[in-house]
Coordinates of C-alpha atoms in Angstrom, one line a residue:
N1 CA 0.0 0.0 0.0
Y2 CA 1.8 3.1 -1.2
G3 CA -0.4 5.4 0.7
V4 CA 0.6 4.0 4.0
T5 CA 4.3 4.0 3.0
A6 CA 4.1 7.6 1.8
N7 CA 2.3 8.7 5.0
D8 CA 4.9 7.0 7.2
K9 CA 7.7 8.7 5.3
A10 CA 6.0 12.1 5.5
L11 CA 5.5 11.6 9.3
K12 CA 9.2 10.7 9.7
L13 CA 10.1 14.0 7.9
I14 CA 7.8 16.0 10.1
E15 CA 9.5 14.4 13.2
K16 CA 12.9 15.4 11.8
L17 CA 11.6 19.0 11.2
I18 CA 10.4 19.1 14.8
F19 CA 13.7 17.7 16.0
A20 CA 15.7 20.3 14.0
T21 CA 13.5 23.1 15.4
L22 CA 14.0 21.9 19.0
A23 CA 17.7 21.5 18.5
V24 CA 18.0 25.1 17.3
V25 CA 15.9 26.4 20.2
A26 CA 18.0 24.4 22.6
L27 CA 21.2 25.8 21.2
V28 CA 19.9 29.4 21.6
L29 CA 18.8 28.5 25.1
V30 CA 22.3 27.5 26.0
A31 CA 23.9 30.4 24.2
L32 CA 21.6 33.3 25.0
G33 CA 18.9 32.4 27.6
R34 CA 15.4 31.2 27.9
R35 CA 13.6 34.3 26.8
E36 CA 15.7 34.6 23.7
A37 CA 15.2 30.9 22.9
L38 CA 11.5 31.4 23.3
I39 CA 11.6 34.3 20.8
V40 CA 13.6 32.3 18.3
G41 CA 11.3 29.3 18.8
V42 CA 8.2 31.3 18.2
A43 CA 9.8 33.0 15.1
V44 CA 10.7 29.5 13.7
V45 CA 7.2 28.1 14.2
L46 CA 5.6 31.2 12.7
T47 CA 8.1 31.0 9.8
L48 CA 7.3 27.4 9.1
A49 CA 3.6 27.9 9.4
A50 CA 3.6 30.9 7.1
T51 CA 5.9 29.0 4.6
L52 CA 3.5 26.0 4.6
F53 CA 0.6 28.3 4.0
A54 CA 2.4 30.1 1.2
S55 CA 3.4 26.8 -0.3
W56 CA -0.2 25.7 -0.2
A57 CA -1.3 29.0 -1.8
W58 CA 1.3 28.6 -4.5
G59 CA -0.4 25.2 -5.3
F60 CA 2.1 22.8 -3.8
T61 CA 0.9 19.9 -1.7
L62 CA 2.4 18.8 1.6
N63 CA 4.5 15.9 0.5
R64 CA 8.0 14.5 1.0
V65 CA 9.6 16.9 -1.4
S66 CA 8.1 20.0 0.2
L67 CA 8.9 18.7 3.7
F68 CA 12.4 18.0 2.6
A69 CA 12.7 21.6 1.4
L70 CA 11.8 22.8 4.8
I71 CA 14.2 20.5 6.6
F72 CA 16.9 21.4 4.1
S73 CA 16.3 25.1 4.7
I74 CA 15.6 25.0 8.5
G75 CA 19.2 26.2 9.2
I76 CA 18.9 29.2 7.0
L77 CA 15.2 29.9 8.0
V78 CA 16.1 30.4 11.7
D79 CA 19.3 32.3 11.0
D80 CA 17.6 35.7 10.4
A81 CA 15.7 35.5 13.8
I82 CA 18.8 34.4 15.6
V83 CA 21.0 37.2 14.2
V84 CA 18.4 39.8 15.3
V85 CA 17.8 38.3 18.7
E86 CA 21.5 37.9 19.3
N87 CA 22.3 41.5 18.4
I88 CA 19.4 42.7 20.7
H89 CA 20.9 40.6 23.5
R90 CA 24.4 42.0 22.8
H91 CA 23.1 45.6 22.9
R92 CA 21.3 44.9 26.2
A93 CA 24.6 43.5 27.6
L94 CA 26.6 46.5 26.5
D95 CA 24.1 49.0 27.9
P96 CA 21.8 47.3 30.5
G97 CA 20.3 50.6 31.7
A98 CA 19.1 51.8 28.3
P99 CA 15.4 51.3 27.5
L100 CA 14.7 48.5 25.1
A101 CA 12.6 50.9 22.9
E102 CA 15.9 52.6 22.1
L103 CA 18.2 49.5 21.9
I104 CA 16.0 47.4 19.6
P105 CA 15.9 49.7 16.6
Q106 CA 19.7 50.3 16.9
A107 CA 20.3 46.5 17.1
V108 CA 18.1 45.7 14.2
D109 CA 19.4 48.5 12.1
E110 CA 23.0 47.3 12.7
V111 CA 22.3 43.8 11.3
G112 CA 19.4 44.6 9.0
G113 CA 21.5 45.3 5.9
P114 CA 23.7 42.2 6.1
T115 CA 20.7 40.0 7.0
I116 CA 18.8 41.3 3.9
L117 CA 21.9 40.8 1.7
A118 CA 22.5 37.3 3.1
T119 CA 18.9 36.3 2.5
F120 CA 18.8 37.5 -1.1
T121 CA 22.1 35.8 -1.7
V122 CA 20.7 32.5 -0.6
I123 CA 17.6 33.0 -2.7
A124 CA 19.8 33.9 -5.7
A125 CA 21.7 30.6 -5.3
L126 CA 18.5 28.5 -4.8
L127 CA 15.9 29.9 -7.1
P128 CA 17.5 29.1 -10.4
M129 CA 17.0 25.4 -9.6
A130 CA 13.3 26.0 -10.0
F131 CA 13.8 26.5 -13.7
V132 CA 15.4 23.1 -14.4
S133 CA 13.6 21.5 -17.3
G134 CA 13.1 17.9 -18.2
L135 CA 11.8 15.0 -16.2
M136 CA 13.2 16.2 -12.8
G137 CA 12.2 19.9 -13.2
P138 CA 8.6 19.7 -12.1
Y139 CA 9.4 17.2 -9.4
M140 CA 12.2 19.2 -7.8
S141 CA 10.8 22.7 -8.2
P142 CA 9.2 22.7 -4.8
I143 CA 12.6 22.6 -3.1
P144 CA 14.0 25.9 -4.4
I145 CA 10.6 27.6 -4.4
N146 CA 9.7 26.6 -0.9
A147 CA 13.1 27.4 0.4
S148 CA 13.1 30.8 -1.3
M149 CA 9.6 31.6 0.0
G150 CA 10.6 30.5 3.5
M151 CA 13.7 32.8 3.3
L152 CA 11.6 35.8 2.4
I153 CA 9.1 35.0 5.1
S154 CA 11.9 34.4 7.6
L155 CA 13.4 37.8 6.8
A156 CA 10.0 39.6 7.2
I157 CA 9.5 37.8 10.6
A158 CA 13.0 38.6 11.7
L159 CA 12.7 42.3 10.9
V160 CA 9.1 42.9 12.1
F161 CA 7.9 40.2 14.5
T162 CA 11.1 39.3 16.3
P163 CA 11.9 42.9 17.4
W164 CA 8.3 43.3 18.6
L165 CA 8.3 40.0 20.5
S166 CA 11.8 40.9 21.9
K167 CA 10.3 44.2 23.2
R168 CA 7.4 42.3 24.8
L169 CA 9.4 39.5 26.4
L170 CA 12.7 41.1 27.2
S171 CA 11.2 44.2 28.8
H172 CA 9.7 42.1 31.5
A173 CA 13.2 40.6 32.2
S174 CA 14.6 44.2 32.3
A175 CA 11.9 45.3 34.7
A176 CA 12.5 42.3 37.0
A177 CA 16.3 42.9 36.9
H178 CA 15.9 46.6 37.8
A179 CA 13.5 45.7 40.7
E180 CA 15.9 43.1 41.9
A181 CA 18.9 45.5 41.8
G182 CA 16.9 48.1 43.6
E183 CA 16.1 45.7 46.5
E184 CA 19.8 44.9 47.2

């Protein structure tokens, strides 16, 4: 029964996608902290959900090829959010007394240009594979198209959603740290 076999393989790819996402969040947890890891985790889940929706809207089905494209690109999909969160974290460490409303735009502006350039460079490297002709062309086109859509969505989330969520989650940590410092 090919349906059962295909379903089993698709479920295995979904497990690997979840494992890859959790591994990235765990790495950020160790390197930056729990709030930063939560921000990256939410950004990754939102990026993957939006990419799957965009893939569906583009007319692709959720199959082994499209799932492979997401697993293949998970490392570059999370990179944008990690770069932004890490730079916000670095700016907080350099100037812990400064308000986040001032630090976040500076931090995002500092890495925004290189992040945009890196994203479009990866897209420029991947997207030509979508135009391969012959027997493999239509079969393989979801990989570069899904990865490129995912990269654009990841960039938008990193530059819009990630700073907003950082302001929301990290400001609570700043307020708690200031209150704790005031008690001592």
